[in-house]
Coordinates of C-alpha atoms in Angstrom, one line a residue:
X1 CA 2.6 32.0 -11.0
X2 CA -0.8 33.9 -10.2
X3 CA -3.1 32.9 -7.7
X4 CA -5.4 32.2 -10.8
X5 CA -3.4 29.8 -12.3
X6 CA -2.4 27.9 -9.2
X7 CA -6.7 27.8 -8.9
X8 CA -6.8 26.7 -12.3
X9 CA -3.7 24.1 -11.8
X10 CA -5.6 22.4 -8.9
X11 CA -8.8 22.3 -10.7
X12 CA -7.2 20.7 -13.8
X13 CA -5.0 17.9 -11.5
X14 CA -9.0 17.6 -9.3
X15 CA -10.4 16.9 -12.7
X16 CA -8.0 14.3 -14.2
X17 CA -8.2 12.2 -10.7
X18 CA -11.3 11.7 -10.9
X19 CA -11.8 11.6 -14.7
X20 CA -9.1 9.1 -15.0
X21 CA -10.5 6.5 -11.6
X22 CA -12.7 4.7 -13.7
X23 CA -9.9 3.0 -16.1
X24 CA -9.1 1.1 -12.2
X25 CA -12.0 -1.2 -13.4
X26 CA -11.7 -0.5 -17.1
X27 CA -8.3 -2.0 -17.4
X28 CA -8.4 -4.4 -14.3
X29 CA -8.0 -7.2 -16.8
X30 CA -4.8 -5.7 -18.6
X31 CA -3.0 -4.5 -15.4
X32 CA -3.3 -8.0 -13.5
X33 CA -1.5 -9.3 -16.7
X34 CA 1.1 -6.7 -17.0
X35 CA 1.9 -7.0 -13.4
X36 CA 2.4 -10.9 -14.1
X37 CA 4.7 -10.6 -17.0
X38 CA 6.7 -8.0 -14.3
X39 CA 7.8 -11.1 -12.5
X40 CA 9.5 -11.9 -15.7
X41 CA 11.4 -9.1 -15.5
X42 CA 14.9 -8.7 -15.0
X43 CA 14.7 -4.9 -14.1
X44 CA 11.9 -6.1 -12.2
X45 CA 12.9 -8.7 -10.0
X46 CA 16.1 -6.5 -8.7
X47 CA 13.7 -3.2 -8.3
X48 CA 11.4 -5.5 -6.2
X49 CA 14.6 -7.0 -4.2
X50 CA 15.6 -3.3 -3.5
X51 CA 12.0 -2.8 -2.0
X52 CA 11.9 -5.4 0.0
X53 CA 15.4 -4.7 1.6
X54 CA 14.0 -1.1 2.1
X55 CA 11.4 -2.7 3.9
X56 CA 13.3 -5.0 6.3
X57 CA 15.4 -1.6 7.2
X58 CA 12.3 0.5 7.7
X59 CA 10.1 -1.4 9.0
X60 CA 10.3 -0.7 12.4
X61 CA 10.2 3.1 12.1
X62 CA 7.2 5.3 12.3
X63 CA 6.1 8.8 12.5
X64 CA 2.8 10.1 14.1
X65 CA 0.5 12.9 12.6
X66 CA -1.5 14.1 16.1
X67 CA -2.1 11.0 17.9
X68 CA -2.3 8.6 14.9
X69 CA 0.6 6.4 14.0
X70 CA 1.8 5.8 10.6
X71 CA 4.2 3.0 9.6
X72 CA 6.5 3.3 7.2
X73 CA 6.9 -0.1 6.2
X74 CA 3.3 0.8 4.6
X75 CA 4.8 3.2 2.1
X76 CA 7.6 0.4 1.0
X77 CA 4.2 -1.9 0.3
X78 CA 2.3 1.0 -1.6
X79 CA 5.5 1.5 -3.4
X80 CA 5.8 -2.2 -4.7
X81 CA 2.0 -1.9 -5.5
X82 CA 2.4 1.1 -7.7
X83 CA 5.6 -0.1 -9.6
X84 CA 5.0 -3.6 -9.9
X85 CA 0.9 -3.7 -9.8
X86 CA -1.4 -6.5 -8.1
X87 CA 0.3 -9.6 -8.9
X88 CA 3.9 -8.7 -8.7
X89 CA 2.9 -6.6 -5.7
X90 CA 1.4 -9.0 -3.8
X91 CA 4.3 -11.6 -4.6
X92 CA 6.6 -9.5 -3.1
X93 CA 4.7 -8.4 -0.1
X94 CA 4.1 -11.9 1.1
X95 CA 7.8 -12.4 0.3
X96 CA 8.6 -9.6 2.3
X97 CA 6.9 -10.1 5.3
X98 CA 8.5 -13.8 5.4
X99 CA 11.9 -12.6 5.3
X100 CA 11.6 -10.1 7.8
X101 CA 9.8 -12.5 9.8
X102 CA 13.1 -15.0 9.1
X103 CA 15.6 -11.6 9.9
X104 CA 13.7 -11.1 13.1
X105 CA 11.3 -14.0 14.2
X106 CA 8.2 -12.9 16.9
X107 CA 6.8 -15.7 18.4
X108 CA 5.6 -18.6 15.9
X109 CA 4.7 -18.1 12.3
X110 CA 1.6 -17.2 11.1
X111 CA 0.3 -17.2 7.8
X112 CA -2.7 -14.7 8.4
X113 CA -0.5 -12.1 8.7
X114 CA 1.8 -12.9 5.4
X115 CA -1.6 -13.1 3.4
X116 CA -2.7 -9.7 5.5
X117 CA 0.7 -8.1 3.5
X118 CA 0.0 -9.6 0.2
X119 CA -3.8 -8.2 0.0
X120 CA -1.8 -4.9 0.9
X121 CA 0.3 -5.1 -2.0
X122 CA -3.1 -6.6 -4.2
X123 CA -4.6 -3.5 -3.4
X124 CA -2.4 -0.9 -3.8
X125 CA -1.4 -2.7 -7.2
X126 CA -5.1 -2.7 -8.4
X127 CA -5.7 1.3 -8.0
X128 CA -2.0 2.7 -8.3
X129 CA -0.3 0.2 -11.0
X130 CA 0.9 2.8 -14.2
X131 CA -1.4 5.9 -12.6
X132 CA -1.3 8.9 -11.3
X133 CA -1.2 8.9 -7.4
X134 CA -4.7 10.7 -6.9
X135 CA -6.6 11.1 -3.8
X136 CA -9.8 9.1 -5.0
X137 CA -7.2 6.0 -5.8
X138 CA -5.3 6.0 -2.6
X139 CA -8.5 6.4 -0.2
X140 CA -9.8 3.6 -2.1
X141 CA -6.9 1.1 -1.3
X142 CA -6.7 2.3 1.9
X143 CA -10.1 2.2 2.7
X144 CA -10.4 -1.9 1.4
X145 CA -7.4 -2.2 3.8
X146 CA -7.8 -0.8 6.2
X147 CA -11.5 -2.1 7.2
X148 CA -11.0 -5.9 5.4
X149 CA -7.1 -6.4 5.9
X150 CA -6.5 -4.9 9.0
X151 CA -9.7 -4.4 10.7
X152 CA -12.0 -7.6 9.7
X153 CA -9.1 -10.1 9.6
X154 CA -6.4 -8.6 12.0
X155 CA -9.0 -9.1 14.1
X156 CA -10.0 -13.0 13.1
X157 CA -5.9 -13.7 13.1
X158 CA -5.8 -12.2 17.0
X159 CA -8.5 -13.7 17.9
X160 CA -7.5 -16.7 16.7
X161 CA -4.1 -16.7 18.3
X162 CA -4.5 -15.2 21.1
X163 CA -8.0 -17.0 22.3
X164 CA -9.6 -13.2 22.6
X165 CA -13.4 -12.7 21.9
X166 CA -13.5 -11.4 18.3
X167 CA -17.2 -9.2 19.3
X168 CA -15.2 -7.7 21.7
X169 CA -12.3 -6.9 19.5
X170 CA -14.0 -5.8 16.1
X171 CA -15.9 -2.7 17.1
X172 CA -12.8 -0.5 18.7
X173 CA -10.2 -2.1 15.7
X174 CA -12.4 -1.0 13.5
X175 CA -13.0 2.3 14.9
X176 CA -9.7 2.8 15.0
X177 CA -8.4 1.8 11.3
X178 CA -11.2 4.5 10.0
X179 CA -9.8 7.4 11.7
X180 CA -6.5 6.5 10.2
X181 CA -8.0 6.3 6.1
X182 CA -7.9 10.3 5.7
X183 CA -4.6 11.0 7.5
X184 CA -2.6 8.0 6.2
X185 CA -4.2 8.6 2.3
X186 CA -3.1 12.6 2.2
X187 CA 0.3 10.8 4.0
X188 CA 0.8 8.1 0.9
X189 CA -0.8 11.3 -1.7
X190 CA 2.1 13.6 -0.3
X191 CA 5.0 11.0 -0.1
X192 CA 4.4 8.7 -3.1
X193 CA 5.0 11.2 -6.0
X194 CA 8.2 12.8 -3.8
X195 CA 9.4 8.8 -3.5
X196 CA 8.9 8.3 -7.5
X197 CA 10.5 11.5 -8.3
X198 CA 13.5 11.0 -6.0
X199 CA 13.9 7.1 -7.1
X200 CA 13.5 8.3 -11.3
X201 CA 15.9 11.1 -10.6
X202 CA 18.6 8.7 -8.8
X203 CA 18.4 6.7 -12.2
X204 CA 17.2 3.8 -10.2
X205 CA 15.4 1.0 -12.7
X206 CA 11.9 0.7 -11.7

């Protein structure tokens, strides 16, 4: 292949991700009622179980890119978001985080942080459900997670348990989750379609 049509390639794929971003809002409605009938799902329900099993097992591995850490257990949620979409997604988030919780326990239960793993799975559902894993569409769910879910109420949950002032907490927790947005989106735009194309070409029912 040419260097011209490599240019031309790129351009095309640049032009379809953002041409395509605004059926996220466009078909909002249809998506959070094709993710529900999911649940009804046969196929579904044991791709989901597989997930969440993944997740238990990865879930305390991660990777750094420079100084920034990247969990992997967040790939396992973004998967279940793009498969499964917002409702089914964040079902099985919240569901995931309990059992691992159950599998290995960490002081006493909290719900903040279950609810901080289903608006993970919400949000990925919402922008990758039945798409094409784009730049604009991960940046957007990681950006709404990373500065609401993990930033804003992290903070609220620590503060809460651990008596801390949250003024004091919000400004560096903040700070820190917006470094991470570009590094962990071109992370989850790199791995996602090499995760899909490995699962599809193991015959694995998604």
């Amino acid at each position: 292949m040419s260097v011209k049509e490599i240019v031309c390639a790129v351009k095309e794929k640049t032009v379809s991700a953002f041409t395509g971003y605004p059926k996220v809002f466009t078909g909002m409605s249809e998506n959070f009622s094709r993710s529900a009938r999911e649940l009804k799902s046969y196929r579904s329900l044991c791709g989901m179980a597989l997930l969440l099993a993944l997740g238990v097992v990865v879930d305390q591995f991660s990777f750094y890119v420079g100084p920034i850490k990247i969990g992997v257990g967040s790939i396992v949620s973004a998967m279940l978001g793009c498969f499964y979409g917002p409702v089914a997604g964040m079902l099985a988030a919240g569901a995931g985080d309990i059992v691992k919780y159950l599998i290995r326990p960490d002081g006493a239960f909290f719900f903040g942080y279950t609810l901080n793993a289903m608006l993970g799975g919400l949000f990925y559902g919402i922008f990758l459900y039945k798409a094409q894993v784009s730049i604009p569409r991960v940046l957007s769910a990681k950006l709404l997670i990373n500065m609401i879910v993990n930033a804003l109420l992290g903070t609220i949950w620590y503060s809460m348990l651990y008596g801390k002032g949250f003024y004091a907490l919000i400004v560096p927790r903040l700070t820190a989750n917006l470094i991470k947005i570009p590094v962990e989106t071109i992370v989850l735009s790199i791995f996602l379609p090499v995760l899909i194309a490995v699962m599809r070409r193991a015959k694995v029912r998604i």
